[in-house]
């Protein structure tokens, strides 16, 4: 608790929402994995997921997304009703290992209380499994995991610092 002018208030813990990009077409992108696009089914799945996410009443104040074509499309669909200025696209998230993603998240501005990470497997599944430390959770395309963190500072994020609150698909 924090004391402010004799009044006590609880510190608000952080929320991390992890989303694996939607279903992607293996025949698009001119032969490069980075340029693969979402399928029609993948787009429809994300639109349904967006409805569920809106109903959850979680307010995202920062989005960190891989810069690949399919993750950009995923981010733009899920975040279409959000302020575009909260979106950040990073080449570092593409095919990143857990340690790289943790490093990127640890540098988040602490004013952000809820961050949405849009990425790829195996990195996103490994990240969720590491933070929740309750066994391996395989995140499928278009699957979103909401993690309530037991930290109030992004730099404290690590193994066992959160619990899976919700899985949306």
XYZ file of N, CA, C and O in Angstrom:
676
model
N 0.837 -1.185 0.000
C 0.000 0.000 0.000
C 0.875 1.238 0.000
O 1.969 1.236 0.526
N 0.328 2.290 -0.566
C 1.005 3.574 -0.586
C 0.280 4.547 0.326
O -0.953 4.587 0.347
N 1.028 5.329 1.069
C 0.419 6.376 1.885
C 0.485 7.683 1.119
O 1.550 8.100 0.683
N -0.665 8.309 0.910
C -0.733 9.595 0.226
C -1.550 10.516 1.124
O -2.749 10.305 1.321
N -0.896 11.540 1.706
C -1.569 12.469 2.619
C -2.338 11.739 3.720
O -3.476 12.075 4.020
N -1.747 10.701 4.274
C -2.393 9.968 5.348
C -3.415 8.947 4.882
O -3.929 8.183 5.676
N -3.739 8.956 3.612
C -4.694 7.981 3.055
C -3.921 6.835 2.426
O -2.853 7.030 1.868
N -4.484 5.645 2.528
C -3.828 4.486 1.947
C -4.595 4.028 0.717
O -5.815 4.024 0.703
N -3.852 3.680 -0.300
C -4.488 3.116 -1.483
C -3.656 1.933 -1.958
O -2.444 1.896 -1.765
N -4.312 0.973 -2.543
C -3.631 -0.222 -3.026
C -2.907 0.095 -4.331
O -3.420 0.838 -5.161
N -1.725 -0.481 -4.470
C -1.033 -0.404 -5.756
C -1.790 -1.277 -6.737
O -2.285 -2.341 -6.379
N -1.874 -0.824 -7.975
C -2.574 -1.606 -8.983
C -1.562 -2.450 -9.740
O -0.594 -1.932 -10.291
N -1.784 -3.753 -9.740
C -0.891 -4.642 -10.467
C -1.102 -4.513 -11.964
O -2.138 -4.032 -12.416
N -0.151 -4.981 -12.709
C -0.184 -4.907 -14.165
C -0.961 -6.089 -14.744
O -1.086 -7.135 -14.120
N -1.438 -5.900 -15.959
C -2.092 -6.947 -16.746
C -1.304 -7.099 -18.048
O -0.986 -6.101 -18.711
N -0.986 -8.317 -18.400
C -0.358 -8.620 -19.684
C -1.320 -9.493 -20.471
O -1.757 -10.542 -19.984
N -1.663 -9.037 -21.662
C -2.518 -9.808 -22.559
C -1.626 -10.290 -23.694
O -0.962 -9.483 -24.355
N -1.583 -11.594 -23.898
C -0.723 -12.178 -24.926
C -1.616 -12.769 -26.006
O -2.510 -13.564 -25.720
N -1.372 -12.362 -27.239
C -2.165 -12.810 -28.381
C -1.244 -13.369 -29.453
O -0.306 -12.698 -29.883
N -1.532 -14.595 -29.854
C -0.827 -15.147 -31.019
C -1.592 -14.686 -32.244
O -2.820 -14.684 -32.269
N -0.874 -14.293 -33.271
C -1.496 -13.816 -34.511
C -2.564 -14.797 -34.991
O -2.534 -15.985 -34.658
N -3.479 -14.297 -35.804
C -4.519 -15.154 -36.369
C -3.965 -16.133 -37.385
O -2.792 -16.055 -37.785
N -4.838 -17.048 -37.807
C -4.458 -18.066 -38.795
C -3.890 -17.403 -40.054
O -4.496 -16.486 -40.601
N -2.731 -17.877 -40.474
C -2.039 -17.277 -41.621
C -1.983 -18.258 -42.787
O -1.986 -19.477 -42.603
N -1.915 -17.682 -43.972
C -1.875 -18.447 -45.207
C -0.426 -18.804 -45.533
O 0.431 -17.934 -45.650
N -0.157 -20.098 -45.668
C 1.207 -20.537 -46.005
C 1.574 -20.232 -47.451
O 2.734 -20.268 -47.818
N 0.585 -19.927 -48.288
C 0.844 -19.667 -49.702
C 0.939 -18.185 -50.032
O 1.049 -17.819 -51.194
N 0.866 -17.320 -49.027
C 0.993 -15.885 -49.296
C 2.374 -15.409 -48.866
O 3.143 -16.154 -48.269
N 2.676 -14.175 -49.173
C 3.931 -13.589 -48.713
C 5.091 -13.779 -49.643
O 6.220 -13.504 -49.277
N 4.841 -14.259 -50.844
C 5.922 -14.399 -51.810
C 7.031 -15.322 -51.344
O 8.186 -15.136 -51.704
N 6.681 -16.300 -50.519
C 7.667 -17.275 -50.087
C 8.391 -16.942 -48.799
O 9.171 -17.741 -48.308
N 8.151 -15.734 -48.232
C 8.815 -15.407 -46.970
C 7.822 -15.504 -45.811
O 6.669 -15.083 -45.931
N 8.263 -16.061 -44.726
C 7.414 -16.206 -43.547
C 6.986 -14.843 -43.015
O 5.850 -14.660 -42.591
N 7.871 -13.867 -43.044
C 7.611 -12.536 -42.506
C 6.440 -11.849 -43.208
O 5.711 -11.067 -42.607
N 6.247 -12.127 -44.486
C 5.212 -11.464 -45.291
C 3.907 -12.248 -45.395
O 2.987 -11.827 -46.092
N 3.805 -13.387 -44.712
C 2.561 -14.166 -44.768
C 1.385 -13.357 -44.233
O 1.518 -12.633 -43.260
N 0.214 -13.518 -44.873
C -0.981 -12.766 -44.505
C -1.991 -13.658 -43.794
O -1.939 -14.881 -43.910
N -2.924 -13.007 -43.109
C -4.010 -13.734 -42.472
C -4.937 -14.329 -43.520
O -5.142 -13.742 -44.583
N -5.506 -15.478 -43.201
C -6.527 -16.065 -44.075
C -7.860 -15.379 -43.768
O -8.007 -14.681 -42.755
N -8.836 -15.619 -44.632
C -10.181 -15.089 -44.382
C -10.713 -15.650 -43.061
O -11.289 -14.921 -42.252
N -10.505 -16.938 -42.841
C -10.917 -17.572 -41.591
C -10.202 -16.927 -40.399
O -10.809 -16.704 -39.350
N -8.926 -16.639 -40.545
C -8.160 -15.992 -39.483
C -8.711 -14.617 -39.144
O -8.817 -14.253 -37.965
N -9.091 -13.852 -40.161
C -9.676 -12.516 -39.932
C -11.017 -12.642 -39.220
O -11.296 -11.896 -38.267
N -11.852 -13.578 -39.663
C -13.162 -13.774 -39.024
C -13.000 -14.210 -37.570
O -13.734 -13.755 -36.693
N -12.046 -15.099 -37.327
C -11.768 -15.564 -35.968
C -11.363 -14.387 -35.077
O -11.810 -14.272 -33.936
N -10.536 -13.494 -35.585
C -10.085 -12.344 -34.806
C -11.221 -11.359 -34.540
O -11.265 -10.738 -33.469
N -12.133 -11.214 -35.489
C -13.285 -10.340 -35.263
C -14.166 -10.885 -34.138
O -14.658 -10.120 -33.296
N -14.336 -12.206 -34.087
C -15.086 -12.826 -32.976
C -14.328 -12.648 -31.666
O -14.920 -12.346 -30.622
N -13.014 -12.815 -31.719
C -12.180 -12.647 -30.527
C -12.255 -11.209 -30.018
O -12.335 -10.976 -28.812
N -12.285 -10.263 -30.928
C -12.377 -8.853 -30.543
C -13.669 -8.604 -29.760
O -13.657 -7.893 -28.753
N -14.769 -9.194 -30.199
C -16.047 -9.044 -29.483
C -15.927 -9.579 -28.057
O -16.390 -8.946 -27.108
N -15.313 -10.748 -27.898
C -15.116 -11.322 -26.562
C -14.224 -10.429 -25.710
O -14.481 -10.224 -24.524
N -13.184 -9.903 -26.327
C -12.230 -9.060 -25.607
C -12.901 -7.767 -25.144
O -12.704 -7.331 -24.013
N -13.707 -7.172 -26.002
C -14.424 -5.946 -25.630
C -15.348 -6.227 -24.443
O -15.426 -5.436 -23.501
N -16.023 -7.378 -24.442
C -16.916 -7.750 -23.338
C -16.157 -7.964 -22.036
O -16.716 -7.819 -20.955
N -14.878 -8.313 -22.127
C -14.083 -8.538 -20.917
C -13.790 -7.234 -20.173
O -13.380 -7.261 -19.019
N -13.984 -6.106 -20.841
C -13.796 -4.767 -20.270
C -12.361 -4.488 -19.823
O -12.115 -3.665 -18.961
N -11.416 -5.181 -20.417
C -10.004 -4.907 -20.155
C -9.590 -3.735 -21.031
O -9.849 -3.729 -22.240
N -8.974 -2.744 -20.428
C -8.565 -1.545 -21.157
C -7.059 -1.593 -21.394
O -6.259 -1.508 -20.460
N -6.686 -1.749 -22.637
C -5.276 -1.806 -23.041
C -4.766 -0.383 -23.240
O -5.418 0.419 -23.910
N -3.603 -0.080 -22.665
C -3.046 1.245 -22.889
C -1.723 1.215 -23.672
O -1.143 2.250 -23.945
N -1.279 0.010 -24.058
C -0.091 -0.124 -24.910
C -0.170 -1.453 -25.645
O -0.552 -2.471 -25.064
N 0.151 -1.432 -26.930
C 0.235 -2.660 -27.727
C 1.646 -2.769 -28.272
O 2.156 -1.836 -28.893
N 2.279 -3.910 -28.015
C 3.597 -4.221 -28.583
C 3.398 -5.412 -29.498
O 2.972 -6.473 -29.056
N 3.688 -5.217 -30.776
C 3.429 -6.254 -31.770
C 4.661 -6.509 -32.630
O 5.436 -5.598 -32.924
N 4.774 -7.748 -33.045
C 5.764 -8.078 -34.064
C 5.435 -7.266 -35.306
O 4.280 -6.914 -35.548
N 6.428 -6.999 -36.105
C 6.219 -6.200 -37.316
C 5.940 -7.052 -38.552
O 5.861 -6.517 -39.654
N 5.762 -8.358 -38.382
C 5.439 -9.188 -39.552
C 4.053 -8.814 -40.066
O 3.243 -8.221 -39.346
N 3.778 -9.173 -41.298
C 2.506 -8.797 -41.932
C 1.305 -9.350 -41.157
O 0.346 -8.631 -40.886
N 1.331 -10.633 -40.785
C 0.179 -11.236 -40.116
C -0.048 -10.689 -38.716
O -1.192 -10.585 -38.269
N 1.024 -10.314 -38.012
C 0.828 -9.734 -36.681
C 0.352 -8.286 -36.795
O -0.441 -7.835 -35.967
N 0.807 -7.564 -37.798
C 0.289 -6.210 -38.032
C -1.204 -6.273 -38.331
O -1.993 -5.489 -37.789
N -1.601 -7.210 -39.202
C -3.016 -7.355 -39.528
C -3.813 -7.728 -38.276
O -4.907 -7.204 -38.044
N -3.281 -8.633 -37.471
C -3.928 -9.045 -36.224
C -4.092 -7.855 -35.287
O -5.183 -7.614 -34.745
N -3.034 -7.093 -35.107
C -3.051 -5.924 -34.229
C -4.063 -4.898 -34.710
O -4.829 -4.344 -33.918
N -4.089 -4.645 -36.007
C -5.011 -3.651 -36.551
C -6.469 -4.091 -36.413
O -7.344 -3.269 -36.157
N -6.736 -5.401 -36.545
C -8.112 -5.896 -36.360
C -8.536 -5.807 -34.894
O -9.605 -5.281 -34.584
N -7.717 -6.320 -33.994
C -8.047 -6.323 -32.569
C -8.078 -4.894 -32.019
O -8.924 -4.546 -31.201
N -7.168 -4.066 -32.481
C -7.057 -2.704 -31.965
C -7.779 -1.650 -32.774
O -7.549 -0.456 -32.577
N -8.673 -2.056 -33.669
C -9.333 -1.095 -34.567
C -10.135 -0.020 -33.839
O -10.311 1.074 -34.366
N -10.606 -0.299 -32.644
C -11.359 0.714 -31.902
C -10.490 1.408 -30.849
O -10.984 2.199 -30.056
N -9.201 1.111 -30.871
C -8.269 1.731 -29.917
C -7.503 2.855 -30.609
O -7.437 2.918 -31.833
N -6.892 3.696 -29.815
C -6.069 4.790 -30.319
C -4.836 4.196 -31.013
O -4.057 3.481 -30.377
N -4.646 4.482 -32.300
C -3.486 3.915 -33.015
C -2.132 4.321 -32.423
O -1.144 3.628 -32.627
N -2.096 5.404 -31.676
C -0.812 5.855 -31.112
C -0.297 4.920 -30.020
O 0.873 5.000 -29.649
N -1.134 4.010 -29.512
C -0.655 3.079 -28.486
C 0.012 1.853 -29.108
O 0.579 1.034 -28.400
N -0.058 1.737 -30.447
C 0.514 0.576 -31.138
C 1.980 0.798 -31.461
O 2.358 1.828 -32.010
N 2.793 -0.203 -31.123
C 4.222 -0.177 -31.447
C 4.566 -1.495 -32.128
O 4.275 -2.563 -31.597
N 5.173 -1.401 -33.304
C 5.560 -2.590 -34.052
C 7.073 -2.739 -33.967
O 7.806 -1.785 -34.200
N 7.526 -3.943 -33.631
C 8.949 -4.176 -33.406
C 9.427 -5.433 -34.125
O 8.823 -6.500 -33.973
N 10.507 -5.296 -34.864
C 11.135 -6.453 -35.499
C 11.646 -7.437 -34.445
O 11.735 -8.633 -34.698
N 11.977 -6.932 -33.256
C 12.533 -7.784 -32.196
C 11.537 -8.826 -31.692
O 11.942 -9.865 -31.179
N 10.240 -8.558 -31.825
C 9.230 -9.502 -31.342
C 9.086 -10.687 -32.295
O 8.718 -11.785 -31.888
N 9.421 -10.479 -33.570
C 9.292 -11.541 -34.570
C 10.205 -12.705 -34.206
O 11.424 -12.550 -34.083
N 9.598 -13.875 -33.998
C 10.302 -15.118 -33.644
C 11.211 -14.979 -32.423
O 12.213 -15.675 -32.294
N 10.839 -14.090 -31.495
C 11.673 -13.834 -30.318
C 11.541 -14.938 -29.278
O 10.482 -15.523 -29.097
N 12.638 -15.174 -28.590
C 12.646 -16.097 -27.462
C 12.115 -15.374 -26.229
O 12.049 -14.139 -26.195
N 11.788 -16.128 -25.212
C 11.228 -15.585 -23.975
C 12.088 -14.469 -23.400
O 11.573 -13.420 -23.008
N 13.386 -14.669 -23.347
C 14.271 -13.669 -22.741
C 14.210 -12.333 -23.476
O 14.263 -11.268 -22.844
N 14.081 -12.372 -24.794
C 14.007 -11.142 -25.584
C 12.685 -10.422 -25.309
O 12.658 -9.203 -25.093
N 11.586 -11.183 -25.279
C 10.280 -10.571 -25.015
C 10.242 -10.003 -23.596
O 9.752 -8.888 -23.385
N 10.755 -10.746 -22.634
C 10.807 -10.248 -21.255
C 11.609 -8.954 -21.168
O 11.224 -8.020 -20.452
N 12.704 -8.888 -21.890
C 13.532 -7.681 -21.896
C 12.755 -6.496 -22.467
O 12.782 -5.397 -21.919
N 12.040 -6.718 -23.570
C 11.240 -5.650 -24.172
C 10.133 -5.187 -23.217
O 9.914 -3.989 -23.044
N 9.456 -6.137 -22.584
C 8.377 -5.789 -21.655
C 8.910 -5.092 -20.405
O 8.256 -4.189 -19.867
N 10.097 -5.496 -19.961
C 10.665 -4.897 -18.747
C 10.992 -3.416 -18.939
O 11.115 -2.680 -17.957
N 11.086 -2.994 -20.185
C 11.402 -1.590 -20.485
C 10.147 -0.742 -20.714
O 10.242 0.435 -21.031
N 8.961 -1.362 -20.528
C 7.709 -0.625 -20.701
C 7.624 0.496 -19.670
O 8.069 0.343 -18.531
N 7.007 1.574 -20.075
C 6.736 2.675 -19.169
C 5.779 2.178 -18.082
O 4.751 1.575 -18.391
N 6.099 2.417 -16.831
C 5.271 1.927 -15.733
C 3.910 2.596 -15.650
O 3.049 2.166 -14.892
N 3.709 3.629 -16.424
C 2.380 4.243 -16.498
C 1.405 3.312 -17.215
O 0.197 3.423 -17.034
N 1.930 2.397 -18.025
C 1.065 1.435 -18.723
C 0.645 0.356 -17.728
O 1.483 -0.359 -17.184
N -0.660 0.239 -17.524
C -1.146 -0.778 -16.590
C -1.536 -2.065 -17.304
O -1.551 -3.125 -16.700
N -1.825 -1.966 -18.607
C -2.227 -3.158 -19.367
C -1.583 -3.130 -20.743
O -1.847 -2.239 -21.547
N -0.745 -4.112 -21.007
C -0.030 -4.213 -22.284
C -0.544 -5.436 -23.042
O -0.696 -6.511 -22.457
N -0.812 -5.237 -24.317
C -1.174 -6.325 -25.220
C 0.044 -6.638 -26.071
O 0.565 -5.763 -26.755
N 0.512 -7.885 -26.003
C 1.635 -8.355 -26.804
C 1.081 -9.230 -27.913
O 0.348 -10.180 -27.645
N 1.413 -8.917 -29.163
C 0.969 -9.718 -30.308
C 2.214 -10.320 -30.945
O 3.082 -9.599 -31.436
N 2.283 -11.659 -30.920
C 3.496 -12.297 -31.410
C 3.261 -13.662 -32.011
O 2.171 -13.977 -32.485
N 4.323 -14.464 -31.970
C 4.393 -15.750 -32.665
C 4.761 -16.867 -31.692
O 5.364 -16.622 -30.654
N 4.457 -18.082 -32.108
C 4.965 -19.245 -31.397
C 6.319 -19.619 -31.985
O 6.573 -19.303 -33.146
N 7.187 -20.214 -31.221
C 6.988 -20.734 -29.866
C 7.141 -19.692 -28.759
O 6.882 -19.971 -27.600
N 7.526 -18.462 -29.127
C 7.817 -17.427 -28.134
C 6.678 -17.072 -27.206
O 6.880 -16.963 -25.994
N 5.452 -16.888 -27.758
C 4.353 -16.459 -26.887
C 3.926 -17.565 -25.929
O 3.621 -17.300 -24.761
N 3.926 -18.809 -26.381
C 3.577 -19.922 -25.485
C 4.626 -20.073 -24.384
O 4.286 -20.271 -23.210
N 5.875 -19.961 -24.755
C 6.955 -20.067 -23.767
C 6.887 -18.914 -22.764
O 7.105 -19.118 -21.565
N 6.555 -17.718 -23.243
C 6.452 -16.558 -22.365
C 5.347 -16.750 -21.328
O 5.565 -16.562 -20.129
N 4.154 -17.124 -21.781
C 3.027 -17.336 -20.864
C 3.363 -18.433 -19.862
O 3.120 -18.291 -18.664
N 3.936 -19.510 -20.345
C 4.298 -20.625 -19.464
C 5.337 -20.202 -18.426
O 5.277 -20.611 -17.265
N 6.270 -19.363 -18.818
C 7.317 -18.864 -17.929
C 6.719 -17.958 -16.852
O 7.011 -18.120 -15.660
N 5.888 -17.015 -17.260
C 5.321 -16.050 -16.312
C 4.352 -16.738 -15.346
O 4.378 -16.488 -14.148
N 3.499 -17.624 -15.874
C 2.514 -18.301 -15.024
C 3.147 -19.437 -14.223
O 2.672 -19.770 -13.140
N 4.191 -20.043 -14.760
C 4.933 -21.116 -14.098
C 4.015 -22.221 -13.557
O 4.144 -22.669 -12.434
N 3.063 -22.627 -14.419
C 2.130 -23.686 -14.035
C 2.034 -24.746 -15.129
O 0.974 -25.300 -15.373
N 3.112 -24.999 -15.807
C 3.113 -25.951 -16.911
C 3.014 -25.219 -18.239
O 2.816 -24.016 -18.289
N 3.164 -25.982 -19.299
C 3.207 -25.400 -20.639
C 1.797 -25.181 -21.179
O 0.962 -26.079 -21.147
N 1.535 -23.979 -21.660
C 0.270 -23.650 -22.311
C 0.553 -23.375 -23.776
O 1.275 -22.435 -24.100
N 0.022 -24.212 -24.657
C 0.228 -24.049 -26.089
C -0.811 -23.080 -26.652
O -2.005 -23.388 -26.683
N -0.365 -21.918 -27.065
C -1.256 -20.891 -27.594
C -1.415 -21.113 -29.097
O -0.444 -21.091 -29.847
N -2.644 -21.309 -29.504
C -2.976 -21.553 -30.904
C -3.174 -20.227 -31.636
O -3.385 -19.187 -31.005
N -3.135 -20.222 -32.994
C -3.386 -18.976 -33.724
C -4.730 -18.363 -33.331
O -5.739 -19.056 -33.202
N -4.719 -17.056 -33.076
C -5.927 -16.342 -32.708
C -6.373 -16.567 -31.281
O -7.497 -16.259 -30.912
N -5.484 -17.073 -30.447
C -5.801 -17.328 -29.034
C -5.181 -16.225 -28.181
O -4.044 -15.810 -28.432
N -5.954 -15.753 -27.198
C -5.524 -14.659 -26.335
C -5.522 -15.131 -24.882
O -6.464 -15.785 -24.435
N -4.459 -14.792 -24.166
C -4.324 -15.166 -22.765
C -4.156 -13.889 -21.939
O -3.283 -13.070 -22.232
N -4.997 -13.735 -20.922
C -4.933 -12.581 -20.028
C -4.235 -13.034 -18.752
O -4.685 -13.970 -18.095
N -3.131 -12.356 -18.427
C -2.339 -12.706 -17.250
C -2.368 -11.544 -16.268
O -2.011 -10.413 -16.614
N -2.798 -11.839 -15.060
C -2.739 -10.849 -14.001
C -1.374 -10.992 -13.340
O -1.011 -12.080 -12.872
N -0.637 -9.907 -13.324
C 0.728 -9.931 -12.803
C 0.773 -9.509 -11.346
O 0.018 -8.635 -10.923
N 1.651 -10.118 -10.611
C 1.845 -9.788 -9.197
C 2.969 -8.764 -9.053
O 3.716 -8.777 -8.071
N 3.094 -7.895 -10.035
C 4.105 -6.847 -10.011
C 3.444 -5.516 -10.354
O 2.446 -5.480 -11.062
N 4.002 -4.443 -9.842
C 3.501 -3.117 -10.192
C 4.539 -2.349 -11.003
O 4.379 -1.174 -11.280
N 5.602 -3.050 -11.393
C 6.669 -2.450 -12.183
C 7.051 -3.461 -13.269
O 7.364 -4.616 -12.959
N 7.028 -3.037 -14.525
C 7.308 -3.952 -15.634
C 8.691 -4.588 -15.525
O 8.902 -5.707 -15.984
N 9.635 -3.908 -14.888
C 10.988 -4.462 -14.778
C 11.056 -5.660 -13.832
O 12.048 -6.378 -13.821
N 9.997 -5.898 -13.061
C 9.963 -7.028 -12.138
C 9.338 -8.277 -12.751
O 9.242 -9.310 -12.077
N 8.911 -8.187 -13.985
C 8.279 -9.309 -14.672
C 9.268 -10.466 -14.811
O 10.423 -10.270 -15.178
N 8.819 -11.669 -14.498
C 9.697 -12.828 -14.607
C 8.955 -14.113 -14.319
O 7.716 -14.154 -14.278
N 9.708 -15.163 -14.063
C 9.129 -16.477 -13.820
C 8.234 -16.459 -12.578
O 8.632 -15.979 -11.523
N 7.015 -16.961 -12.748
C 6.093 -17.094 -11.635
C 5.506 -15.790 -11.126
O 4.977 -15.747 -10.023
N 5.571 -14.716 -11.913
C 5.069 -13.417 -11.450
C 3.628 -13.143 -11.872
O 3.126 -12.041 -11.660
N 2.973 -14.118 -12.479
C 1.598 -13.883 -12.896
C 0.767 -15.148 -12.895
O 1.298 -16.254 -12.786
N -0.541 -14.945 -12.978
C -1.458 -16.073 -13.100
C -2.377 -15.845 -14.300
O -2.753 -14.720 -14.600
N -2.686 -16.931 -14.978
C -3.587 -16.848 -16.126
C -4.987 -16.584 -15.570
O -5.510 -17.379 -14.789
N -5.551 -15.469 -15.952
C -6.886 -15.096 -15.492
C -7.955 -15.545 -16.467
O -9.056 -15.884 -16.070
N -7.621 -15.517 -17.756
C -8.631 -15.819 -18.777
C -7.948 -16.246 -20.073
O -6.874 -15.751 -20.401
N -8.585 -17.164 -20.767
C -8.129 -17.563 -22.097
C -9.309 -17.329 -23.036
O -10.406 -17.834 -22.806
N -9.078 -16.542 -24.078
C -10.124 -16.216 -25.051
C -9.740 -16.805 -26.401
O -8.610 -16.685 -26.846
N -10.747 -17.403 -27.064
C -10.460 -17.999 -28.371
C -11.708 -17.976 -29.219
O -12.802 -18.096 -28.746
